[in-house]
Amino acid sequence: MPLLSPAAPAVLISEVGPRDGLQSLAAVMPTAAKLAWIDALHAAGVREIEVGSFVPASRLPQMADVAEVVRHAVTRPGWTVMALVPNLRGAEAALAAGAHKLTLPLSASEAHSQANVRRSRAQMLEELRAIARLRDRVAPGVALEVGMSTAFGCTLQGPVAEDEVVRLAAAAVEAGADEVGLSDTTGMADPAQVRRRFRQVHAAIGRHLGAAHLHNTRGLGLANVLAALDAGVRTFDSSQGGLGGCPYAPGASGNVVTEDLVFMLEAMGLDTGIDLERLMAAREVLRAGLPGEPLHGMTPEAGLPPGFVYADGRRPAGVTTAPEAA
């Protein structure tokens, strides 16, 4: 898997709220509110963020302003701005907007692939090859990631075979992916399964292993993070306030809460580079942009404990450590 530079955090948190979080909501967050939230996340120390998906607005009206959002986000220094692209047309638009990294969804489940992108898995691998050729021709510095949906089970198809996940991961690398991450799209994973599957995929594709995208649907999100850490994963997707889930996977809900994930890792002595107090401030910007939308997370409710110290030795300023108002 990719090695982090000495200046990089020990664990990279990839914030997916502006894409995966917002796409499942009935409400459409105003563009100005999105930009303010993204700026607040940058100020908190987030260094990788998925800001939207290049899909038809008729399918996901929440993403209608994605090009404008990407163009804004890339003006902020020192972070990687990602966009989800389900096809070559989306990749062309994302590159034109200046995205630093493209993420292509590839489902381990044939049923989910048809529901999510209306293509077979074989067709998506061909799409990946076309996007890789485009990237190599016009923007060779842009990273290309595959997020393997339903890698731990599918509510439409049922169990997903481990050897099928490994086969698809290897096929994605062969087709041009720089990284392949595994997603618990439907919240069906358990720690033993997570540890085993990431180890198997790492054995097959080595340094190309990417992020763990885990859900808290059944309360196992952070436990599964620990299992993935044990398997060597060092990049984790999460969503502020726990927003999100796949709109094309029945029962999918509950992304891992960024606030809780950062607190756990920092308390364990693993540097994330994220300031929790500024992250709480970003949460308030999110709340203002989505009034009435429930936000999840235990850390915002409980506050930071007395004596809390960041992994790098810093201590909180104490401004936002009080629990949220009920």
Coordinates of C-alpha atoms in Angstrom, one line a residue:
M1 CA 0.0 0.0 0.0
P2 CA 1.2 3.6 -0.5
L3 CA 3.7 4.8 2.0
L4 CA 3.0 8.1 3.8
S5 CA 5.6 10.8 3.6
P6 CA 7.3 11.9 6.9
A7 CA 5.2 15.0 6.9
A8 CA 1.9 13.1 6.5
P9 CA -0.3 12.0 9.4
A10 CA 0.1 8.5 10.7
V11 CA -3.5 7.8 9.6
L12 CA -5.2 9.7 6.8
I13 CA -8.9 10.6 7.3
S14 CA -10.6 11.0 3.9
E15 CA -13.8 13.1 4.6
V16 CA -16.6 12.0 2.3
G17 CA -19.5 13.9 3.8
P18 CA -19.9 16.4 0.9
R19 CA -20.4 13.5 -1.5
D20 CA -21.5 10.4 0.3
G21 CA -23.1 12.3 3.1
L22 CA -25.2 14.6 1.0
Q23 CA -26.2 12.3 -1.8
S24 CA -28.6 10.3 0.4
L25 CA -30.5 13.3 1.8
A26 CA -33.8 14.6 0.6
A27 CA -32.6 18.2 1.2
V28 CA -30.3 19.9 -1.2
M29 CA -27.6 21.9 0.6
P30 CA -27.1 25.3 -0.9
T31 CA -23.9 25.8 -2.8
A32 CA -22.7 28.7 -0.5
A33 CA -23.3 26.5 2.5
K34 CA -21.3 23.6 1.0
L35 CA -18.4 25.9 0.3
A36 CA -18.4 27.3 3.8
W37 CA -18.5 23.7 5.2
I38 CA -15.7 22.6 3.0
D39 CA -13.6 25.6 4.1
A40 CA -14.3 24.8 7.7
L41 CA -13.1 21.2 7.2
H42 CA -9.9 22.4 5.6
A43 CA -9.3 24.7 8.5
A44 CA -9.8 21.8 10.9
G45 CA -6.9 20.0 9.2
V46 CA -8.7 17.6 6.8
R47 CA -6.2 16.7 4.1
E48 CA -8.3 14.5 1.8
I49 CA -11.9 15.2 0.9
E50 CA -14.5 13.9 -1.6
V51 CA -16.5 16.9 -2.5
G52 CA -19.0 15.5 -4.9
S53 CA -19.9 13.2 -7.8
F54 CA -20.1 13.9 -11.5
V55 CA -23.5 12.3 -12.2
P56 CA -26.6 13.7 -13.9
A57 CA -28.5 16.2 -11.7
S58 CA -31.7 14.3 -12.6
R59 CA -30.4 11.3 -10.6
L60 CA -28.8 13.2 -7.8
P61 CA -29.9 16.8 -7.6
Q62 CA -27.7 17.2 -4.5
M63 CA -24.6 17.0 -6.8
A64 CA -25.8 19.5 -9.5
D65 CA -23.2 22.1 -8.4
V66 CA -20.3 19.6 -8.3
A67 CA -18.1 21.4 -10.8
E68 CA -18.3 24.7 -9.0
V69 CA -17.6 22.9 -5.7
V70 CA -14.5 21.2 -7.1
R71 CA -13.2 24.5 -8.5
H72 CA -13.6 26.1 -5.2
A73 CA -12.0 23.3 -3.1
V74 CA -8.9 23.0 -5.2
T75 CA -8.0 26.6 -4.4
R76 CA -7.4 25.6 -0.8
P77 CA -3.8 24.5 -0.3
G78 CA -2.3 21.3 1.1
W79 CA -5.1 18.8 0.5
T80 CA -6.4 16.3 -2.0
V81 CA -9.7 17.0 -3.6
M82 CA -11.5 13.9 -4.9
A83 CA -14.6 13.5 -7.0
L84 CA -16.6 10.3 -7.8
V85 CA -16.9 9.6 -11.5
P86 CA -19.1 6.7 -12.6
N87 CA -18.1 6.9 -16.3
L88 CA -15.8 8.5 -18.8
R89 CA -18.0 11.5 -19.3
G90 CA -17.9 12.2 -15.5
A91 CA -14.1 11.8 -15.5
E92 CA -13.8 14.3 -18.4
A93 CA -15.9 16.8 -16.4
A94 CA -14.0 16.2 -13.1
L95 CA -10.6 16.7 -14.8
A96 CA -11.8 19.9 -16.5
A97 CA -12.9 21.2 -13.0
G98 CA -9.4 20.4 -11.6
A99 CA -10.0 17.4 -9.3
H100 CA -6.8 16.0 -7.9
K101 CA -8.2 12.4 -7.6
L102 CA -10.9 10.4 -9.3
T103 CA -12.9 7.7 -7.6
L104 CA -14.7 5.1 -9.7
P105 CA -17.3 2.9 -8.0
L106 CA -16.9 -0.8 -8.8
S107 CA -19.3 -3.1 -7.0
A108 CA -18.4 -6.6 -5.8
S109 CA -22.1 -7.5 -6.2
E110 CA -23.5 -7.7 -9.7
A111 CA -26.9 -6.8 -8.5
H112 CA -25.6 -3.6 -6.8
S113 CA -23.6 -2.7 -9.8
Q114 CA -26.8 -2.7 -11.9
A115 CA -28.7 -0.7 -9.3
N116 CA -26.0 1.8 -8.6
V117 CA -24.5 2.6 -12.1
R118 CA -26.7 0.6 -14.4
R119 CA -23.7 -1.3 -15.8
S120 CA -22.2 -4.8 -15.2
R121 CA -19.0 -5.2 -13.3
A122 CA -17.3 -6.2 -16.5
Q123 CA -18.5 -3.0 -18.2
M124 CA -17.2 -0.9 -15.2
L125 CA -13.8 -2.4 -15.6
E126 CA -13.8 -1.4 -19.3
E127 CA -14.9 2.1 -18.2
L128 CA -12.0 2.1 -15.8
R129 CA -9.6 1.3 -18.6
A130 CA -11.0 4.2 -20.7
I131 CA -10.7 6.6 -17.8
A132 CA -7.1 5.5 -17.1
R133 CA -6.2 6.2 -20.7
L134 CA -7.8 9.6 -20.5
R135 CA -6.0 10.4 -17.3
D136 CA -2.7 9.3 -18.6
R137 CA -3.2 11.4 -21.7
V138 CA -4.4 14.7 -20.2
A139 CA -3.6 14.7 -16.5
P140 CA -1.0 12.1 -15.5
G141 CA -0.6 13.6 -12.1
V142 CA -4.2 12.8 -11.1
A143 CA -4.7 9.7 -8.9
L144 CA -7.3 7.1 -9.9
E145 CA -9.0 5.2 -7.1
V146 CA -11.5 2.4 -7.2
G147 CA -13.9 2.1 -4.3
M148 CA -15.2 -1.4 -4.3
S149 CA -18.8 -1.2 -3.1
T150 CA -20.5 -4.1 -1.2
A151 CA -17.2 -5.7 -0.6
F152 CA -18.5 -7.3 2.6
G153 CA -22.0 -8.2 1.6
C154 CA -25.0 -6.9 -0.4
T155 CA -28.6 -6.4 0.7
L156 CA -29.7 -7.0 -2.9
Q157 CA -27.6 -10.1 -3.7
G158 CA -26.6 -11.5 -0.2
P159 CA -23.1 -12.7 0.7
V160 CA -20.2 -11.7 -1.5
A161 CA -17.4 -14.3 -1.9
E162 CA -14.0 -13.3 -0.7
D163 CA -12.2 -14.7 -3.7
E164 CA -14.5 -12.5 -5.9
V165 CA -13.4 -9.4 -4.0
V166 CA -9.8 -10.4 -4.5
R167 CA -10.3 -11.1 -8.2
L168 CA -11.9 -7.8 -8.8
A169 CA -9.3 -5.8 -6.9
A170 CA -6.5 -7.4 -9.0
A171 CA -8.5 -6.7 -12.2
A172 CA -9.0 -3.1 -11.2
V173 CA -5.2 -2.6 -10.7
E174 CA -4.6 -4.3 -14.0
A175 CA -7.1 -1.9 -15.6
G176 CA -5.2 1.1 -14.3
A177 CA -6.3 1.9 -10.8
D178 CA -3.7 3.4 -8.5
E179 CA -5.6 2.3 -5.4
V180 CA -8.4 -0.1 -4.6
G181 CA -10.4 0.5 -1.4
L182 CA -13.0 -1.7 0.1
S183 CA -16.4 -0.4 1.1
D184 CA -18.9 -1.8 3.6
T185 CA -21.7 -0.2 1.7
T186 CA -24.5 -2.0 3.5
G187 CA -23.0 -2.1 7.0
M188 CA -22.8 -6.0 7.0
A189 CA -19.1 -6.3 8.0
D190 CA -17.8 -7.6 11.3
P191 CA -14.2 -7.2 12.6
A192 CA -13.0 -10.7 11.8
Q193 CA -14.3 -10.4 8.2
V194 CA -12.7 -6.9 7.8
R195 CA -9.3 -8.1 9.0
R196 CA -9.4 -11.2 6.8
R197 CA -10.6 -9.5 3.7
F198 CA -8.2 -6.6 3.8
R199 CA -5.3 -9.0 4.4
Q200 CA -6.3 -11.1 1.4
V201 CA -6.6 -8.1 -0.9
H202 CA -3.3 -6.6 0.4
A203 CA -1.6 -9.9 -0.4
A204 CA -3.0 -9.7 -4.0
I205 CA -2.4 -6.1 -4.8
G206 CA 0.2 -4.9 -2.3
R207 CA 0.9 -1.1 -2.3
H208 CA -2.3 -0.5 -4.4
L209 CA -4.5 -1.2 -1.3
G210 CA -6.5 2.0 -0.6
A211 CA -9.0 3.2 2.0
A212 CA -11.4 1.4 4.2
H213 CA -14.9 2.8 3.8
L214 CA -16.9 1.5 6.8
H215 CA -20.4 2.0 8.0
N216 CA -21.9 2.1 11.5
T217 CA -25.2 0.6 10.5
R218 CA -25.1 -2.1 13.2
G219 CA -22.8 -0.3 15.6
L220 CA -19.6 -1.9 14.4
G221 CA -18.0 1.0 12.5
L222 CA -15.2 1.8 14.9
A223 CA -14.6 -1.8 15.8
N224 CA -14.2 -2.5 12.1
V225 CA -11.7 0.4 11.8
L226 CA -9.6 -1.2 14.5
A227 CA -9.7 -4.5 12.5
A228 CA -8.6 -2.7 9.3
L229 CA -5.8 -0.9 11.2
D230 CA -4.6 -4.3 12.4
A231 CA -4.6 -5.5 8.7
G232 CA -2.4 -2.5 7.8
V233 CA -4.9 0.0 6.4
R234 CA -3.9 3.6 7.1
T235 CA -6.5 5.5 5.1
F236 CA -10.2 5.7 6.3
D237 CA -13.2 7.3 4.8
S238 CA -15.6 8.9 7.2
S239 CA -18.4 11.5 7.2
Q240 CA -18.9 14.4 9.5
G241 CA -22.0 13.9 11.6
G242 CA -22.3 10.3 10.2
L243 CA -24.2 11.6 7.2
G244 CA -24.7 9.2 4.3
G245 CA -25.2 5.8 2.9
C246 CA -25.8 4.5 -0.6
P247 CA -29.2 5.5 -2.0
Y248 CA -29.1 2.3 -4.3
A249 CA -28.5 -0.2 -1.4
P250 CA -31.6 -0.7 0.7
G251 CA -30.8 -0.5 4.4
A252 CA -27.4 1.2 3.9
S253 CA -27.0 4.0 6.5
G254 CA -24.6 5.3 9.0
N255 CA -21.1 6.2 7.7
V256 CA -18.5 6.2 10.4
V257 CA -18.6 9.6 12.2
T258 CA -15.5 11.7 11.5
E259 CA -15.6 13.3 14.9
D260 CA -15.6 9.9 16.7
L261 CA -13.0 8.4 14.4
V262 CA -10.6 11.3 14.9
F263 CA -11.1 11.2 18.7
M264 CA -10.4 7.4 18.9
L265 CA -7.3 7.5 16.8
E266 CA -5.8 10.6 18.5
A267 CA -6.6 9.1 21.9
M268 CA -4.7 5.9 20.8
G269 CA -1.7 8.0 19.9
L270 CA -2.2 7.9 16.1
D271 CA -1.8 11.3 14.5
T272 CA -4.5 12.4 12.1
G273 CA -3.5 16.0 11.7
I274 CA -7.0 17.1 12.5
D275 CA -7.9 19.5 15.2
L276 CA -11.0 18.3 17.0
E277 CA -12.1 21.7 18.2
R278 CA -12.0 23.1 14.7
L279 CA -13.8 19.9 13.5
M280 CA -16.6 20.7 16.0
A281 CA -16.7 24.2 14.6
A282 CA -17.1 22.7 11.1
R283 CA -20.0 20.6 12.4
E284 CA -21.8 23.8 13.4
V285 CA -21.3 25.1 9.8
L286 CA -22.8 21.9 8.6
R287 CA -25.7 22.2 11.0
A288 CA -26.4 25.7 9.7
G289 CA -26.3 24.6 6.1
L290 CA -28.7 21.7 6.8
P291 CA -31.1 23.0 9.4
G292 CA -33.1 20.2 11.0
E293 CA -31.0 17.3 9.6
P294 CA -30.0 14.9 12.3
L295 CA -26.2 14.7 13.0
H296 CA -24.7 11.7 14.8
G297 CA -21.7 11.1 16.9
M298 CA -20.8 10.4 20.6
T299 CA -17.8 12.7 20.9
P300 CA -19.8 15.9 20.0
E301 CA -22.3 15.0 22.7
A302 CA -19.8 14.0 25.4
G303 CA -17.1 16.6 24.6
L304 CA -13.4 15.9 25.0
P305 CA -12.4 14.3 28.3
P306 CA -10.3 16.2 30.9
G307 CA -6.6 15.7 30.3
F308 CA -7.1 14.8 26.6
V309 CA -3.9 15.2 24.6
Y310 CA -3.5 14.9 20.8
A311 CA -1.1 12.3 19.4
D312 CA 1.4 15.0 18.6
G313 CA 1.4 16.3 22.2
R314 CA -0.9 19.3 21.7
R315 CA -3.6 20.0 24.2
P316 CA -7.0 21.4 23.3
A317 CA -7.6 25.1 23.8
G318 CA -10.9 24.2 25.6
V319 CA -13.2 26.3 23.5
T320 CA -15.4 23.6 22.1
T321 CA -14.9 20.7 24.5
A322 CA -18.3 21.2 26.2
P323 CA -21.0 18.8 25.1
E324 CA -23.5 19.9 22.5
A325 CA -26.7 21.4 23.7
A326 CA -29.6 19.0 23.7

